[in-house]
Short mmCIF file of C-alpha atoms in Angstrom, two decimals:
data_model
loop_
_atom_site.label_atom_id
_atom_site.label_comp_id
_atom_site.label_asym_id
_atom_site.label_seq_id
_atom_site.Cartn_x
_atom_site.Cartn_y
_atom_site.Cartn_z
CA MET A 146 7.77 -4.88 2.74
CA ARG A 147 7.29 -2.64 -0.21
CA ALA A 148 4.45 -0.22 -0.63
CA VAL A 149 3.72 1.85 -3.69
CA VAL A 150 1.63 4.71 -2.31
CA THR A 151 -0.19 6.81 -4.88
CA ARG A 152 -2.17 9.92 -4.01
CA VAL A 153 -5.47 9.54 -5.83
CA LEU A 154 -8.68 11.41 -6.47
CA SER A 155 -10.38 8.00 -6.55
CA ALA A 156 -9.52 4.32 -6.81
CA SER A 157 -11.41 1.04 -7.02
CA VAL A 158 -11.08 -2.73 -7.17
CA THR A 159 -13.30 -4.85 -9.42
CA ILE A 160 -13.46 -8.64 -9.09
CA ASP A 161 -15.33 -10.89 -11.54
CA GLY A 162 -16.91 -7.84 -13.17
CA GLU A 163 -18.32 -6.50 -9.87
CA LYS A 164 -16.99 -3.44 -8.06
CA TYR A 165 -15.65 -4.77 -4.76
CA SER A 166 -14.40 -1.59 -3.12
CA GLU A 167 -13.70 2.04 -3.89
CA ILE A 168 -12.42 5.20 -2.29
CA GLY A 169 -12.47 8.89 -3.03
CA LYS A 170 -9.54 11.17 -2.26
CA GLY A 171 -6.71 9.36 -0.53
CA PHE A 172 -4.04 6.74 -1.04
CA MET A 173 -4.06 3.68 -3.22
CA VAL A 174 -1.43 1.36 -1.75
CA LEU A 175 0.02 -1.66 -3.55
CA LEU A 176 1.64 -3.75 -0.81
CA GLY A 177 4.21 -6.49 -1.28
CA VAL A 178 5.46 -8.75 1.51
CA HIS A 179 9.02 -10.13 1.55
CA THR A 180 9.95 -13.56 2.89
CA ASN A 181 11.81 -11.93 5.81
CA ASP A 182 9.07 -9.48 6.85
CA THR A 183 7.75 -9.40 10.41
CA LYS A 184 4.90 -7.89 12.41
CA GLU A 185 7.26 -5.10 13.47
CA ILE A 186 7.90 -4.19 9.83
CA ALA A 187 4.17 -4.28 9.04
CA ILE A 188 3.42 -1.88 11.90
CA LYS A 189 6.22 0.46 10.85
CA ILE A 190 5.13 0.61 7.20
CA ALA A 191 1.51 1.24 8.23
CA ASP A 192 2.70 4.09 10.43
CA LYS A 193 4.70 5.55 7.55
CA ILE A 194 1.75 5.29 5.13
CA CYS A 195 -0.57 6.99 7.61
CA GLY A 196 1.86 9.82 8.24
CA LEU A 197 3.01 10.75 4.73
CA ARG A 198 2.58 14.50 4.36
CA VAL A 199 1.90 14.68 0.62
CA PHE A 200 -1.42 16.50 0.52
CA GLU A 201 -1.34 20.20 -0.30
CA ASP A 202 -1.78 22.92 2.28
CA GLU A 203 -3.33 26.35 1.66
CA ASN A 204 -0.08 27.46 -0.01
CA GLY A 205 0.03 24.56 -2.44
CA LYS A 206 2.90 22.84 -0.58
CA MET A 207 2.84 19.11 0.14
CA ASN A 208 2.64 19.47 3.90
CA VAL A 209 -0.64 17.87 5.04
CA ASN A 210 -0.90 14.32 6.35
CA PRO A 211 -3.68 12.01 5.12
CA LYS A 212 -5.65 12.24 8.37
CA ASP A 213 -5.89 16.04 8.20
CA ALA A 214 -6.69 15.83 4.48
CA GLY A 215 -9.66 13.52 5.15
CA ALA A 216 -8.08 10.80 3.03
CA GLN A 217 -9.28 7.23 2.61
CA ILE A 218 -6.93 4.33 1.95
CA LEU A 219 -7.27 1.42 -0.48
CA ILE A 220 -4.72 -1.36 0.14
CA VAL A 221 -4.18 -4.09 -2.46
CA SER A 222 -1.86 -7.06 -1.98
CA GLN A 223 0.77 -7.15 -4.75
CA PHE A 224 3.32 -9.98 -4.57
CA THR A 225 4.82 -8.91 -7.91
CA LEU A 226 6.53 -5.97 -6.16
CA TYR A 227 9.20 -8.51 -5.25
CA ALA A 228 9.78 -9.72 -8.80
CA ASP A 229 13.33 -10.68 -9.67
CA CYS A 230 13.76 -9.47 -13.24
CA LYS A 231 17.27 -10.73 -13.96
CA SER A 232 15.77 -12.71 -16.83
CA ARG A 233 12.82 -11.88 -19.07
CA ARG A 234 10.57 -14.14 -17.01
CA PRO A 235 10.32 -12.68 -13.51
CA GLY A 236 10.87 -14.88 -10.51
CA PHE A 237 9.07 -14.37 -7.22
CA THR A 238 11.16 -16.27 -4.67
CA ASP A 239 11.57 -13.11 -2.53
CA ALA A 240 7.79 -12.70 -2.21
CA ALA A 241 6.41 -14.29 0.95
CA ARG A 242 4.08 -17.27 0.61
CA PRO A 243 0.39 -16.61 1.37
CA GLU A 244 0.55 -18.15 4.85
CA ILE A 245 3.09 -15.44 5.78
CA SER A 246 2.04 -12.55 3.55
CA ASN A 247 -1.73 -12.58 4.12
CA PRO A 248 -1.56 -12.12 7.93
CA LEU A 249 1.02 -9.32 7.51
CA TYR A 250 -1.11 -7.66 4.82
CA GLU A 251 -4.12 -7.87 7.17
CA LEU A 252 -2.01 -6.38 9.97
CA VAL A 253 -1.13 -3.36 7.83
CA VAL A 254 -4.85 -2.88 7.07
CA GLU A 255 -5.74 -3.19 10.76
CA GLU A 256 -2.98 -0.77 11.81
CA CYS A 257 -4.22 1.85 9.35
CA ARG A 258 -7.77 1.42 10.65
CA ASN A 259 -6.50 1.71 14.23
CA ARG A 260 -5.08 5.09 13.27
CA GLY A 261 -8.58 6.25 12.36
CA PHE A 262 -8.62 5.75 8.60
CA GLU A 263 -11.39 4.35 6.47
CA VAL A 264 -9.54 1.51 4.76
CA LYS A 265 -10.84 -0.51 1.84
CA THR A 266 -9.12 -3.55 0.40
CA GLY A 267 -8.97 -5.92 -2.46
CA VAL A 268 -9.24 -9.67 -1.95
CA PHE A 269 -5.96 -11.38 -1.15
CA GLY A 270 -4.94 -13.66 -4.03
CA ALA A 271 -7.86 -12.70 -6.29
CA ASP A 272 -7.60 -11.61 -9.91
CA MET A 273 -8.43 -7.92 -9.48
CA LYS A 274 -8.89 -5.02 -11.83
CA VAL A 275 -7.55 -1.93 -10.09
CA GLU A 276 -8.37 1.54 -11.34
CA SER A 277 -7.21 4.88 -10.07
CA ILE A 278 -7.17 8.53 -10.96
CA ASN A 279 -3.78 9.72 -9.79
CA ASP A 280 -3.59 13.14 -8.18
CA GLY A 281 -0.49 15.14 -9.07
CA PRO A 282 0.69 12.54 -9.89
CA VAL A 283 2.27 11.80 -6.52
CA THR A 284 3.66 8.28 -6.07
CA ILE A 285 5.95 7.27 -3.20
CA LEU A 286 7.85 3.98 -2.89
CA LEU A 287 8.30 2.75 0.67
CA ASP A 288 10.72 -0.10 1.21
CA SER A 289 11.22 -1.69 4.64
CA ASP A 290 15.00 -1.80 4.10
CA GLU A 291 15.05 1.98 3.72
CA LEU A 292 12.67 2.51 6.64
CA TYR A 293 15.03 0.69 8.98
CA ALA A 294 18.17 2.25 7.55
CA LYS A 295 16.87 5.82 8.01
CA GLY A 296 14.50 5.41 10.98
#
């Protein structure tokens, strides 16, 4: 799995001209699922997202986790995170098919909710317009290969 986690002041998803979901301060997460991903990986990446200490404390240091910062989370499925760009036309063979990726995406959402977060989503497979106001900007790339290599 790959997650692009951006600290935002606000973020939203619009589908067919209608606002579908929005959050205030928190994380906008673009989540890609690899063909080899498992439930274990989904749980681990959700745990990492929910524990990232990138909100500022009283001294201006990034030391506060999203729970203590009162953050919300917006998670949007993004198969293009696994684009193979060896040629000018990206290939997506490393991105899991919907029958694999959608349940794992939903598991990440559920795991974040189980940790007490208000989680909003996009619609899996929909043509979405995603807007955000980045805060910092702070953007973190989480990759399941790195999570398992470093613990």
